[in-house]
Short mmCIF file of N, CA, C and O in Angstrom, two decimals:
data_model
loop_
_atom_site.label_atom_id
_atom_site.label_comp_id
_atom_site.label_asym_id
_atom_site.label_seq_id
_atom_site.Cartn_x
_atom_site.Cartn_y
_atom_site.Cartn_z
N MET A 23 -3.07 -11.29 25.62
CA MET A 23 -3.22 -11.45 24.18
C MET A 23 -3.78 -12.84 23.91
O MET A 23 -3.32 -13.83 24.48
N ASP A 24 -4.77 -12.92 23.05
CA ASP A 24 -5.33 -14.23 22.77
C ASP A 24 -4.41 -15.04 21.85
O ASP A 24 -3.45 -14.51 21.28
N LEU A 25 -4.71 -16.29 21.74
CA LEU A 25 -3.83 -17.24 21.05
C LEU A 25 -3.65 -16.91 19.57
O LEU A 25 -2.54 -16.98 19.04
N ILE A 26 -4.72 -16.51 18.91
CA ILE A 26 -4.64 -16.23 17.47
C ILE A 26 -3.75 -15.03 17.21
O ILE A 26 -2.90 -15.05 16.31
N LYS A 27 -3.92 -13.97 17.98
CA LYS A 27 -3.08 -12.79 17.80
C LYS A 27 -1.62 -13.10 18.10
O LYS A 27 -0.71 -12.58 17.45
N GLN A 28 -1.39 -13.97 19.07
CA GLN A 28 -0.02 -14.36 19.41
C GLN A 28 0.61 -15.14 18.25
O GLN A 28 1.77 -14.89 17.89
N LEU A 29 -0.14 -16.06 17.66
CA LEU A 29 0.37 -16.82 16.52
C LEU A 29 0.64 -15.90 15.32
O LEU A 29 1.66 -16.06 14.64
N GLU A 30 -0.27 -14.95 15.07
CA GLU A 30 -0.05 -14.00 13.98
C GLU A 30 1.20 -13.17 14.21
O GLU A 30 1.98 -12.93 13.29
N ALA A 31 1.41 -12.72 15.45
CA ALA A 31 2.59 -11.92 15.77
C ALA A 31 3.86 -12.72 15.54
O ALA A 31 4.86 -12.19 15.03
N GLU A 32 3.84 -14.01 15.87
CA GLU A 32 5.01 -14.88 15.64
C GLU A 32 5.27 -15.04 14.14
O GLU A 32 6.42 -15.00 13.70
N GLN A 33 4.20 -15.22 13.35
CA GLN A 33 4.35 -15.37 11.91
C GLN A 33 4.94 -14.11 11.28
O GLN A 33 5.83 -14.18 10.44
N ILE A 34 4.43 -12.95 11.70
CA ILE A 34 4.92 -11.67 11.17
C ILE A 34 6.39 -11.47 11.54
O ILE A 34 7.21 -11.04 10.73
N ALA A 35 6.75 -11.82 12.79
CA ALA A 35 8.14 -11.68 13.23
C ALA A 35 9.06 -12.61 12.45
O ALA A 35 10.20 -12.26 12.14
N SER A 36 8.57 -13.82 12.10
CA SER A 36 9.41 -14.77 11.37
C SER A 36 9.67 -14.31 9.93
O SER A 36 10.68 -14.66 9.33
N LEU A 37 8.75 -13.50 9.37
CA LEU A 37 8.96 -12.98 8.02
C LEU A 37 10.07 -11.94 7.99
O LEU A 37 10.78 -11.81 7.00
N GLY A 38 10.21 -11.18 9.06
CA GLY A 38 11.29 -10.20 9.17
C GLY A 38 11.17 -9.03 8.21
O GLY A 38 12.16 -8.48 7.77
N LYS A 39 9.94 -8.65 7.85
CA LYS A 39 9.74 -7.53 6.93
C LYS A 39 9.53 -6.24 7.70
O LYS A 39 8.92 -6.25 8.76
N THR A 40 10.03 -5.14 7.15
CA THR A 40 9.76 -3.84 7.74
C THR A 40 8.77 -3.13 6.81
O THR A 40 9.09 -2.85 5.66
N ILE A 41 7.60 -2.87 7.33
CA ILE A 41 6.54 -2.22 6.56
C ILE A 41 6.51 -0.74 6.97
O ILE A 41 6.37 -0.43 8.14
N PRO A 42 6.64 0.17 6.01
CA PRO A 42 6.60 1.60 6.36
C PRO A 42 5.19 2.00 6.78
O PRO A 42 4.21 1.32 6.47
N ASP A 43 5.10 3.12 7.49
CA ASP A 43 3.82 3.64 7.93
C ASP A 43 3.17 4.36 6.76
O ASP A 43 3.64 5.42 6.34
N PHE A 44 2.12 3.79 6.19
CA PHE A 44 1.39 4.45 5.11
C PHE A 44 -0.09 4.20 5.29
O PHE A 44 -0.50 3.27 5.98
N LYS A 45 -0.89 5.06 4.68
CA LYS A 45 -2.34 4.96 4.79
C LYS A 45 -2.96 5.33 3.44
O LYS A 45 -2.24 5.64 2.49
N ALA A 46 -4.27 5.30 3.38
CA ALA A 46 -4.96 5.68 2.16
C ALA A 46 -4.65 7.14 1.85
O ALA A 46 -4.61 7.98 2.74
N GLY A 47 -4.40 7.43 0.58
CA GLY A 47 -4.06 8.78 0.16
C GLY A 47 -2.58 8.97 -0.10
O GLY A 47 -2.19 9.92 -0.77
N ASP A 48 -1.75 8.08 0.43
CA ASP A 48 -0.31 8.18 0.21
C ASP A 48 0.05 7.59 -1.16
O ASP A 48 -0.53 6.59 -1.59
N THR A 49 1.00 8.22 -1.82
CA THR A 49 1.53 7.66 -3.06
C THR A 49 2.67 6.74 -2.69
O THR A 49 3.61 7.16 -2.02
N ILE A 50 2.58 5.49 -3.10
CA ILE A 50 3.60 4.52 -2.72
C ILE A 50 4.14 3.81 -3.94
O ILE A 50 3.49 3.73 -4.99
N ARG A 51 5.37 3.30 -3.79
CA ARG A 51 6.03 2.53 -4.84
C ARG A 51 6.27 1.14 -4.28
O ARG A 51 6.98 0.96 -3.30
N VAL A 52 5.66 0.15 -4.94
CA VAL A 52 5.77 -1.24 -4.50
C VAL A 52 6.70 -1.97 -5.44
O VAL A 52 6.46 -2.02 -6.65
N GLY A 53 7.78 -2.54 -4.91
CA GLY A 53 8.69 -3.36 -5.71
C GLY A 53 8.21 -4.79 -5.67
O GLY A 53 8.33 -5.46 -4.64
N TYR A 54 7.63 -5.27 -6.77
CA TYR A 54 7.01 -6.59 -6.82
C TYR A 54 7.85 -7.53 -7.67
O TYR A 54 8.26 -7.17 -8.78
N LYS A 55 8.12 -8.73 -7.16
CA LYS A 55 8.92 -9.71 -7.89
C LYS A 55 8.08 -10.35 -8.98
O LYS A 55 7.02 -10.90 -8.72
N VAL A 56 8.57 -10.28 -10.22
CA VAL A 56 7.88 -10.86 -11.37
C VAL A 56 8.76 -11.97 -11.92
O VAL A 56 9.96 -11.76 -12.15
N THR A 57 8.17 -13.14 -12.14
CA THR A 57 8.90 -14.27 -12.70
C THR A 57 8.52 -14.41 -14.17
O THR A 57 7.35 -14.54 -14.51
N GLU A 58 9.54 -14.37 -15.01
CA GLU A 58 9.35 -14.56 -16.45
C GLU A 58 10.22 -15.73 -16.88
O GLU A 58 11.43 -15.59 -17.03
N GLY A 59 9.61 -16.87 -17.06
CA GLY A 59 10.38 -18.08 -17.40
C GLY A 59 11.22 -18.50 -16.21
O GLY A 59 10.70 -18.85 -15.15
N THR A 60 12.53 -18.44 -16.37
CA THR A 60 13.42 -18.83 -15.28
C THR A 60 13.97 -17.62 -14.54
O THR A 60 14.55 -17.77 -13.46
N ARG A 61 13.79 -16.43 -15.13
CA ARG A 61 14.34 -15.22 -14.51
C ARG A 61 13.31 -14.53 -13.63
O ARG A 61 12.12 -14.55 -13.93
N THR A 62 13.78 -13.93 -12.55
CA THR A 62 12.91 -13.09 -11.73
C THR A 62 13.51 -11.69 -11.70
O THR A 62 14.72 -11.52 -11.66
N ARG A 63 12.62 -10.71 -11.74
CA ARG A 63 13.06 -9.33 -11.65
C ARG A 63 12.07 -8.57 -10.79
O ARG A 63 10.98 -9.05 -10.51
N VAL A 64 12.46 -7.37 -10.37
CA VAL A 64 11.60 -6.54 -9.54
C VAL A 64 10.95 -5.47 -10.42
O VAL A 64 11.65 -4.73 -11.12
N GLN A 65 9.63 -5.42 -10.39
CA GLN A 65 8.89 -4.43 -11.16
C GLN A 65 8.25 -3.45 -10.19
O GLN A 65 7.53 -3.86 -9.27
N ASN A 66 8.52 -2.16 -10.39
CA ASN A 66 7.94 -1.14 -9.52
C ASN A 66 6.54 -0.78 -9.99
O ASN A 66 6.30 -0.58 -11.17
N TYR A 67 5.63 -0.69 -9.02
CA TYR A 67 4.24 -0.31 -9.28
C TYR A 67 3.97 0.90 -8.40
O TYR A 67 3.89 0.77 -7.19
N GLU A 68 3.85 2.07 -9.00
CA GLU A 68 3.69 3.30 -8.24
C GLU A 68 2.31 3.89 -8.47
O GLU A 68 1.86 4.04 -9.60
N GLY A 69 1.63 4.20 -7.37
CA GLY A 69 0.30 4.79 -7.46
C GLY A 69 -0.20 5.21 -6.10
O GLY A 69 0.52 5.14 -5.09
N VAL A 70 -1.46 5.61 -6.05
CA VAL A 70 -2.08 6.08 -4.81
C VAL A 70 -2.70 4.89 -4.09
O VAL A 70 -3.43 4.09 -4.69
N CYS A 71 -2.41 4.78 -2.81
CA CYS A 71 -3.04 3.74 -1.98
C CYS A 71 -4.47 4.20 -1.72
O CYS A 71 -4.68 5.25 -1.11
N ILE A 72 -5.46 3.44 -2.21
CA ILE A 72 -6.84 3.87 -2.01
C ILE A 72 -7.52 3.12 -0.87
O ILE A 72 -8.59 3.53 -0.43
N SER A 73 -6.92 2.04 -0.36
CA SER A 73 -7.50 1.37 0.79
C SER A 73 -6.49 0.42 1.44
O SER A 73 -5.56 -0.05 0.79
N ARG A 74 -6.73 0.20 2.73
CA ARG A 74 -6.01 -0.83 3.48
C ARG A 74 -7.04 -1.69 4.16
O ARG A 74 -8.00 -1.18 4.73
N LYS A 75 -6.85 -3.00 4.09
CA LYS A 75 -7.82 -3.92 4.69
C LYS A 75 -7.15 -4.77 5.76
O LYS A 75 -5.99 -5.15 5.64
N ASN A 76 -7.90 -5.08 6.80
CA ASN A 76 -7.50 -5.97 7.89
C ASN A 76 -6.31 -5.46 8.67
O ASN A 76 -5.54 -6.24 9.23
N GLY A 77 -6.14 -4.15 8.73
CA GLY A 77 -5.18 -3.53 9.64
C GLY A 77 -3.75 -3.98 9.48
O GLY A 77 -3.17 -3.87 8.40
N HIS A 78 -3.20 -4.51 10.56
CA HIS A 78 -1.79 -4.88 10.58
C HIS A 78 -1.58 -6.37 10.78
O HIS A 78 -0.49 -6.81 11.13
N GLY A 79 -2.62 -7.17 10.59
CA GLY A 79 -2.50 -8.62 10.77
C GLY A 79 -1.77 -9.27 9.61
O GLY A 79 -1.39 -8.63 8.63
N ILE A 80 -1.60 -10.58 9.71
CA ILE A 80 -0.88 -11.32 8.69
C ILE A 80 -1.66 -11.35 7.38
O ILE A 80 -1.08 -11.47 6.30
N ASP A 81 -2.99 -11.20 7.45
CA ASP A 81 -3.82 -11.25 6.24
C ASP A 81 -4.16 -9.85 5.72
O ASP A 81 -5.06 -9.70 4.90
N ALA A 82 -3.42 -8.84 6.15
CA ALA A 82 -3.68 -7.47 5.71
C ALA A 82 -3.33 -7.30 4.24
O ALA A 82 -2.44 -7.97 3.71
N SER A 83 -4.06 -6.39 3.57
CA SER A 83 -3.78 -6.10 2.17
C SER A 83 -4.04 -4.62 1.92
O SER A 83 -4.67 -3.94 2.73
N PHE A 84 -3.54 -4.15 0.79
CA PHE A 84 -3.75 -2.76 0.42
C PHE A 84 -3.94 -2.68 -1.09
O PHE A 84 -3.44 -3.51 -1.84
N THR A 85 -4.69 -1.67 -1.52
CA THR A 85 -5.00 -1.48 -2.94
C THR A 85 -4.30 -0.23 -3.45
O THR A 85 -4.37 0.82 -2.82
N VAL A 86 -3.61 -0.37 -4.57
CA VAL A 86 -2.89 0.75 -5.18
C VAL A 86 -3.53 1.03 -6.54
O VAL A 86 -3.76 0.11 -7.32
N ARG A 87 -3.81 2.30 -6.81
CA ARG A 87 -4.41 2.71 -8.08
C ARG A 87 -3.48 3.64 -8.82
O ARG A 87 -2.91 4.57 -8.24
N LYS A 88 -3.30 3.38 -10.10
CA LYS A 88 -2.50 4.27 -10.93
C LYS A 88 -3.18 4.43 -12.29
O LYS A 88 -4.05 3.64 -12.65
N ILE A 89 -2.78 5.46 -13.01
CA ILE A 89 -3.29 5.68 -14.35
C ILE A 89 -2.21 5.25 -15.33
O ILE A 89 -1.10 5.77 -15.30
N SER A 90 -2.53 4.26 -16.16
CA SER A 90 -1.58 3.73 -17.12
C SER A 90 -2.14 3.90 -18.52
O SER A 90 -3.16 3.30 -18.84
N PHE A 91 -1.48 4.74 -19.33
CA PHE A 91 -1.91 5.03 -20.69
C PHE A 91 -3.37 5.48 -20.74
O PHE A 91 -4.15 5.03 -21.57
N GLY A 92 -3.74 6.35 -19.79
CA GLY A 92 -5.09 6.91 -19.77
C GLY A 92 -6.15 6.01 -19.18
O GLY A 92 -7.32 6.36 -19.14
N GLU A 93 -5.78 4.85 -18.71
CA GLU A 93 -6.71 3.88 -18.16
C GLU A 93 -6.37 3.66 -16.68
O GLU A 93 -5.20 3.48 -16.34
N GLY A 94 -7.36 3.67 -15.81
CA GLY A 94 -7.12 3.43 -14.39
C GLY A 94 -6.88 1.96 -14.12
O GLY A 94 -7.63 1.10 -14.58
N VAL A 95 -5.80 1.65 -13.38
CA VAL A 95 -5.46 0.27 -13.07
C VAL A 95 -5.31 0.16 -11.55
O VAL A 95 -4.60 0.94 -10.93
N GLU A 96 -6.00 -0.81 -10.97
CA GLU A 96 -5.89 -1.06 -9.54
C GLU A 96 -5.31 -2.44 -9.30
O GLU A 96 -5.59 -3.37 -10.05
N ARG A 97 -4.52 -2.52 -8.25
CA ARG A 97 -3.91 -3.80 -7.91
C ARG A 97 -3.94 -3.98 -6.41
O ARG A 97 -3.62 -3.06 -5.66
N VAL A 98 -4.33 -5.16 -5.96
CA VAL A 98 -4.41 -5.47 -4.54
C VAL A 98 -3.19 -6.29 -4.17
O VAL A 98 -2.90 -7.31 -4.80
N PHE A 99 -2.44 -5.82 -3.17
CA PHE A 99 -1.25 -6.51 -2.71
C PHE A 99 -1.46 -7.03 -1.29
O PHE A 99 -1.91 -6.27 -0.44
N PRO A 100 -1.12 -8.28 -1.01
CA PRO A 100 -1.08 -8.72 0.39
C PRO A 100 0.11 -8.03 1.07
O PRO A 100 1.20 -7.97 0.50
N LEU A 101 -0.12 -7.50 2.26
CA LEU A 101 0.90 -6.69 2.92
C LEU A 101 2.17 -7.49 3.22
O LEU A 101 3.28 -7.00 3.06
N TYR A 102 2.00 -8.74 3.63
CA TYR A 102 3.16 -9.56 4.00
C TYR A 102 3.49 -10.61 2.95
O TYR A 102 3.97 -11.70 3.25
N SER A 103 3.24 -10.30 1.68
CA SER A 103 3.53 -11.24 0.60
C SER A 103 5.04 -11.43 0.45
O SER A 103 5.82 -10.48 0.60
N THR A 104 5.44 -12.63 0.12
CA THR A 104 6.85 -12.90 -0.12
C THR A 104 7.30 -12.34 -1.46
O THR A 104 8.49 -12.19 -1.71
N ASN A 105 6.34 -12.01 -2.34
CA ASN A 105 6.68 -11.45 -3.64
C ASN A 105 6.93 -9.94 -3.60
O ASN A 105 7.39 -9.38 -4.57
N ILE A 106 6.60 -9.30 -2.48
CA ILE A 106 6.87 -7.87 -2.36
C ILE A 106 8.28 -7.70 -1.81
O ILE A 106 8.59 -8.16 -0.72
N GLU A 107 9.13 -7.04 -2.60
CA GLU A 107 10.50 -6.82 -2.15
C GLU A 107 10.61 -5.55 -1.33
O GLU A 107 11.36 -5.50 -0.36
N SER A 108 9.88 -4.50 -1.74
CA SER A 108 9.98 -3.23 -1.01
C SER A 108 8.69 -2.44 -1.14
O SER A 108 7.98 -2.57 -2.14
N ILE A 109 8.41 -1.64 -0.12
CA ILE A 109 7.32 -0.67 -0.16
C ILE A 109 7.93 0.66 0.26
O ILE A 109 8.54 0.75 1.33
N GLU A 110 7.80 1.65 -0.61
CA GLU A 110 8.42 2.94 -0.35
C GLU A 110 7.35 4.03 -0.47
O GLU A 110 6.59 4.04 -1.45
N VAL A 111 7.28 4.91 0.51
CA VAL A 111 6.31 6.01 0.46
C VAL A 111 6.94 7.15 -0.32
O VAL A 111 7.99 7.67 0.06
N VAL A 112 6.31 7.55 -1.43
CA VAL A 112 6.82 8.62 -2.28
C VAL A 112 6.37 9.97 -1.75
O VAL A 112 7.16 10.90 -1.62
N ARG A 113 5.06 10.09 -1.44
CA ARG A 113 4.54 11.32 -0.86
C ARG A 113 3.33 11.01 0.00
O ARG A 113 2.63 10.03 -0.25
N ARG A 114 3.11 11.84 1.00
CA ARG A 114 1.99 11.67 1.93
C ARG A 114 0.81 12.51 1.47
O ARG A 114 0.97 13.69 1.18
N GLY A 115 -0.36 11.90 1.43
CA GLY A 115 -1.55 12.62 1.00
C GLY A 115 -2.44 12.99 2.18
O GLY A 115 -2.53 12.25 3.16
N ARG A 116 -3.10 14.15 2.07
CA ARG A 116 -4.01 14.60 3.12
C ARG A 116 -5.43 14.27 2.69
O ARG A 116 -5.98 14.90 1.78
N VAL A 117 -6.02 13.26 3.32
CA VAL A 117 -7.38 12.83 3.00
C VAL A 117 -8.17 12.67 4.30
O VAL A 117 -7.59 12.56 5.38
N ARG A 118 -9.50 12.65 4.16
CA ARG A 118 -10.36 12.54 5.33
C ARG A 118 -11.20 11.27 5.28
O ARG A 118 -12.22 11.16 5.94
N ARG A 119 -10.77 10.31 4.49
CA ARG A 119 -11.48 9.04 4.36
C ARG A 119 -10.48 7.90 4.51
O ARG A 119 -9.31 8.05 4.22
N ALA A 120 -11.00 6.74 4.91
CA ALA A 120 -10.16 5.55 5.01
C ALA A 120 -10.13 4.80 3.68
O ALA A 120 -9.16 4.12 3.37
N LYS A 121 -11.19 4.91 2.91
CA LYS A 121 -11.27 4.26 1.60
C LYS A 121 -11.55 5.34 0.55
O LYS A 121 -12.51 6.08 0.65
N LEU A 122 -10.71 5.39 -0.45
CA LEU A 122 -10.80 6.45 -1.46
C LEU A 122 -11.40 5.93 -2.76
O LEU A 122 -10.91 6.23 -3.85
N TYR A 123 -12.48 5.17 -2.67
CA TYR A 123 -13.09 4.59 -3.85
C TYR A 123 -13.69 5.66 -4.77
O TYR A 123 -13.93 5.41 -5.95
N TYR A 124 -13.95 6.86 -4.24
CA TYR A 124 -14.51 7.92 -5.06
C TYR A 124 -13.53 8.38 -6.15
O TYR A 124 -13.93 8.99 -7.13
N LEU A 125 -12.24 8.05 -6.00
CA LEU A 125 -11.26 8.42 -7.03
C LEU A 125 -11.49 7.66 -8.33
O LEU A 125 -11.02 8.08 -9.39
N ARG A 126 -12.21 6.55 -8.26
CA ARG A 126 -12.46 5.76 -9.47
C ARG A 126 -13.26 6.54 -10.50
O ARG A 126 -13.09 6.34 -11.70
N SER A 127 -14.13 7.41 -10.04
CA SER A 127 -14.98 8.16 -10.97
C SER A 127 -14.41 9.54 -11.29
O SER A 127 -15.02 10.30 -12.03
N ARG A 128 -13.25 9.87 -10.75
CA ARG A 128 -12.66 11.18 -10.98
C ARG A 128 -11.56 11.10 -12.02
O ARG A 128 -10.85 10.12 -12.13
N ARG A 129 -11.39 12.21 -12.76
CA ARG A 129 -10.33 12.31 -13.75
C ARG A 129 -9.65 13.65 -13.59
O ARG A 129 -10.27 14.63 -13.18
N GLY A 130 -8.40 13.74 -13.94
CA GLY A 130 -7.68 15.01 -14.00
C GLY A 130 -7.50 15.71 -12.67
O GLY A 130 -7.13 15.10 -11.68
N LYS A 131 -7.79 17.02 -12.65
CA LYS A 131 -7.52 17.82 -11.47
C LYS A 131 -8.37 17.43 -10.27
O LYS A 131 -7.94 17.56 -9.13
N SER A 132 -9.57 16.95 -10.50
CA SER A 132 -10.44 16.57 -9.39
C SER A 132 -9.96 15.30 -8.69
O SER A 132 -10.39 15.01 -7.57
N ALA A 133 -9.06 14.56 -9.32
CA ALA A 133 -8.54 13.33 -8.72
C ALA A 133 -7.25 13.56 -7.94
O ALA A 133 -6.66 12.62 -7.42
N ARG A 134 -6.81 14.84 -7.87
CA ARG A 134 -5.57 15.12 -7.14
C ARG A 134 -5.79 15.04 -5.64
O ARG A 134 -6.88 15.29 -5.14
N ILE A 135 -4.71 14.74 -4.92
CA ILE A 135 -4.74 14.68 -3.45
C ILE A 135 -3.68 15.63 -2.93
O ILE A 135 -2.53 15.60 -3.39
N ALA A 136 -4.07 16.48 -1.97
CA ALA A 136 -3.13 17.45 -1.41
C ALA A 136 -2.05 16.73 -0.62
O ALA A 136 -2.30 15.69 0.01
N GLU A 137 -0.84 17.27 -0.64
CA GLU A 137 0.28 16.66 0.06
C GLU A 137 0.36 17.17 1.49
O GLU A 137 0.12 18.34 1.76
N VAL A 138 0.72 16.29 2.42
CA VAL A 138 0.91 16.67 3.82
C VAL A 138 2.28 17.30 3.96
O VAL A 138 3.29 16.71 3.57
N SER A 139 2.31 18.51 4.50
CA SER A 139 3.60 19.19 4.64
C SER A 139 4.17 19.07 6.04
O SER A 139 5.35 19.31 6.26
N ASN A 140 3.34 18.66 7.00
CA ASN A 140 3.81 18.58 8.39
C ASN A 140 3.68 17.17 8.95
O ASN A 140 3.21 16.98 10.06
N TYR A 141 4.11 16.17 8.18
CA TYR A 141 3.99 14.78 8.61
C TYR A 141 4.96 14.45 9.73
O TYR A 141 6.14 14.80 9.67
N LYS A 142 4.45 13.79 10.76
CA LYS A 142 5.28 13.29 11.86
C LYS A 142 5.04 11.79 11.97
O LYS A 142 3.90 11.36 12.05
N PRO A 143 6.11 10.99 11.94
CA PRO A 143 5.91 9.54 12.03
C PRO A 143 5.33 9.15 13.37
O PRO A 143 5.56 9.79 14.39
N LYS A 144 4.52 8.08 13.35
CA LYS A 144 3.93 7.58 14.59
C LYS A 144 5.04 7.05 15.47
O LYS A 144 5.94 6.36 15.03
N SER A 145 4.92 7.34 16.75
CA SER A 145 5.90 6.81 17.69
C SER A 145 5.27 5.66 18.45
O SER A 145 4.09 5.69 18.78
N GLY A 146 6.05 4.60 18.69
CA GLY A 146 5.57 3.56 19.56
C GLY A 146 5.25 2.25 18.89
O GLY A 146 5.97 1.77 18.04
N ALA A 147 4.13 1.66 19.28
CA ALA A 147 3.85 0.25 19.07
C ALA A 147 3.46 -0.12 17.65
O ALA A 147 3.54 -1.28 17.29
N GLU A 148 3.00 0.80 16.83
CA GLU A 148 2.55 0.44 15.48
C GLU A 148 3.70 -0.15 14.67
O GLU A 148 4.79 0.36 14.66
N ALA A 149 3.39 -1.26 13.97
CA ALA A 149 4.43 -1.92 13.17
C ALA A 149 4.16 -1.76 11.71
O ALA A 149 3.09 -1.67 11.26
#
């Protein structure tokens, strides 16, 4: 293993976060810490993951899209952000693309994603 990957692995291990196995097409709920004045609270952001960038490294991120009051809203989250309290997979989607940017131009029934009924979690080294 080269030095950079080793340093990244140490940084990820020091964070102590457990990231669930999810990919583009999955509906996920992200618990994000929001600071309002002196108080902090957790705000859930639920939507379809339309992309993941930079794999499983320390600089990995993912984009979640949801429809809020008839308007499409996308948000990019760093995977190992300290502001993310939890990531929960609500349902698994069956898609044949890694990036689902085509959903931006779709509305209604054409924007639906079929659910995976026979999901098996990955075994082994993936974190």
